[in-house]
Amino acid sequence: MVKNSFISVITQEEKEENSGSVEFQVFHFTSKIRRLTSHLELHKRDFLSQRGLRIILGKRQRLLTYLSNKNKVRYKKLMDQLNIREPKTR
């Protein structure tokens, strides 16, 4: 298994205090996405992991849409902090 090279930007105290916040949930989904992506680079035919990755991507996208509608400043800060691209608009 590949070691997770994603370094936590949230401290342990913040994890305990704000585990339900949108920012923490997006951070958690992002770390899962990066871990699954590195797994799928080694195991290209693992279709269940691909399905799980798509599900997590959708959940993160819904949370980011919610955050962008509620508070643009927090949304921009989170996008910069986690190095996530802006979604394409239709």
PDB file of C-alpha atoms in Angstrom, residues 19-82:
ATOM      1  CA  SER A  19     -15.909  17.295  13.190  1.00  0.00           C
ATOM      2  CA  GLY A  20     -19.334  18.255  11.833  1.00  0.00           C
ATOM      3  CA  SER A  21     -18.316  21.469  10.096  1.00  0.00           C
ATOM      4  CA  VAL A  22     -18.451  21.654   6.331  1.00  0.00           C
ATOM      5  CA  GLU A  23     -14.743  22.440   6.110  1.00  0.00           C
ATOM      6  CA  PHE A  24     -13.791  19.386   8.150  1.00  0.00           C
ATOM      7  CA  GLN A  25     -16.076  17.120   6.108  1.00  0.00           C
ATOM      8  CA  VAL A  26     -14.588  18.412   2.840  1.00  0.00           C
ATOM      9  CA  PHE A  27     -11.076  17.947   4.248  1.00  0.00           C
ATOM     10  CA  HIS A  28     -11.922  14.393   5.287  1.00  0.00           C
ATOM     11  CA  PHE A  29     -13.415  13.549   1.883  1.00  0.00           C
ATOM     12  CA  THR A  30     -10.382  15.066   0.155  1.00  0.00           C
ATOM     13  CA  SER A  31      -7.992  12.873   2.123  1.00  0.00           C
ATOM     14  CA  LYS A  32     -10.115   9.809   1.266  1.00  0.00           C
ATOM     15  CA  ILE A  33     -10.139  10.808  -2.406  1.00  0.00           C
ATOM     16  CA  ARG A  34      -6.370  11.170  -2.499  1.00  0.00           C
ATOM     17  CA  ARG A  35      -5.892   7.828  -0.737  1.00  0.00           C
ATOM     18  CA  LEU A  36      -8.270   6.051  -3.140  1.00  0.00           C
ATOM     19  CA  THR A  37      -6.639   7.708  -6.136  1.00  0.00           C
ATOM     20  CA  SER A  38      -3.217   6.408  -5.128  1.00  0.00           C
ATOM     21  CA  HIS A  39      -4.749   2.959  -4.580  1.00  0.00           C
ATOM     22  CA  LEU A  40      -6.346   2.988  -8.033  1.00  0.00           C
ATOM     23  CA  GLU A  41      -3.046   3.891  -9.672  1.00  0.00           C
ATOM     24  CA  LEU A  42      -1.766   0.496  -8.513  1.00  0.00           C
ATOM     25  CA  HIS A  43      -5.008  -1.470  -8.956  1.00  0.00           C
ATOM     26  CA  LYS A  44      -6.605  -0.214 -12.163  1.00  0.00           C
ATOM     27  CA  ARG A  45      -9.288  -2.908 -12.300  1.00  0.00           C
ATOM     28  CA  ASP A  46     -10.638  -2.409  -8.772  1.00  0.00           C
ATOM     29  CA  PHE A  47     -14.122  -1.378  -9.853  1.00  0.00           C
ATOM     30  CA  LEU A  48     -15.634  -1.242  -6.364  1.00  0.00           C
ATOM     31  CA  SER A  49     -13.034   1.289  -5.294  1.00  0.00           C
ATOM     32  CA  GLN A  50     -13.763   3.285  -8.452  1.00  0.00           C
ATOM     33  CA  ARG A  51     -17.440   3.335  -7.507  1.00  0.00           C
ATOM     34  CA  GLY A  52     -16.590   4.416  -3.957  1.00  0.00           C
ATOM     35  CA  LEU A  53     -14.394   7.179  -5.332  1.00  0.00           C
ATOM     36  CA  ARG A  54     -17.217   8.489  -7.526  1.00  0.00           C
ATOM     37  CA  ILE A  55     -19.607   8.469  -4.558  1.00  0.00           C
ATOM     38  CA  ILE A  56     -17.165  10.394  -2.348  1.00  0.00           C
ATOM     39  CA  LEU A  57     -16.491  12.879  -5.167  1.00  0.00           C
ATOM     40  CA  GLY A  58     -20.215  13.551  -5.435  1.00  0.00           C
ATOM     41  CA  LYS A  59     -20.589  14.069  -1.692  1.00  0.00           C
ATOM     42  CA  ARG A  60     -17.669  16.487  -1.644  1.00  0.00           C
ATOM     43  CA  GLN A  61     -19.064  18.364  -4.628  1.00  0.00           C
ATOM     44  CA  ARG A  62     -22.453  18.779  -2.918  1.00  0.00           C
ATOM     45  CA  LEU A  63     -20.777  20.087   0.247  1.00  0.00           C
ATOM     46  CA  LEU A  64     -18.656  22.529  -1.754  1.00  0.00           C
ATOM     47  CA  THR A  65     -21.741  23.782  -3.607  1.00  0.00           C
ATOM     48  CA  TYR A  66     -23.518  24.291  -0.292  1.00  0.00           C
ATOM     49  CA  LEU A  67     -20.546  26.183   1.133  1.00  0.00           C
ATOM     50  CA  SER A  68     -20.172  28.369  -1.958  1.00  0.00           C
ATOM     51  CA  ASN A  69     -23.834  29.367  -1.723  1.00  0.00           C
ATOM     52  CA  LYS A  70     -23.643  30.103   2.013  1.00  0.00           C
ATOM     53  CA  ASN A  71     -20.251  31.754   2.427  1.00  0.00           C
ATOM     54  CA  LYS A  72     -17.987  32.607  -0.533  1.00  0.00           C
ATOM     55  CA  VAL A  73     -15.046  33.698   1.654  1.00  0.00           C
ATOM     56  CA  ARG A  74     -14.861  30.386   3.543  1.00  0.00           C
ATOM     57  CA  TYR A  75     -15.309  28.539   0.225  1.00  0.00           C
ATOM     58  CA  LYS A  76     -12.396  30.344  -1.457  1.00  0.00           C
ATOM     59  CA  LYS A  77     -10.163  29.865   1.592  1.00  0.00           C
ATOM     60  CA  LEU A  78     -10.919  26.141   1.707  1.00  0.00           C
ATOM     61  CA  MET A  79     -10.326  25.702  -2.030  1.00  0.00           C
ATOM     62  CA  ASP A  80      -6.936  27.404  -1.745  1.00  0.00           C
ATOM     63  CA  GLN A  81      -5.981  25.498   1.401  1.00  0.00           C
ATOM     64  CA  LEU A  82      -6.786  22.057  -0.025  1.00  0.00           C
TER      65      LEU A  82
END
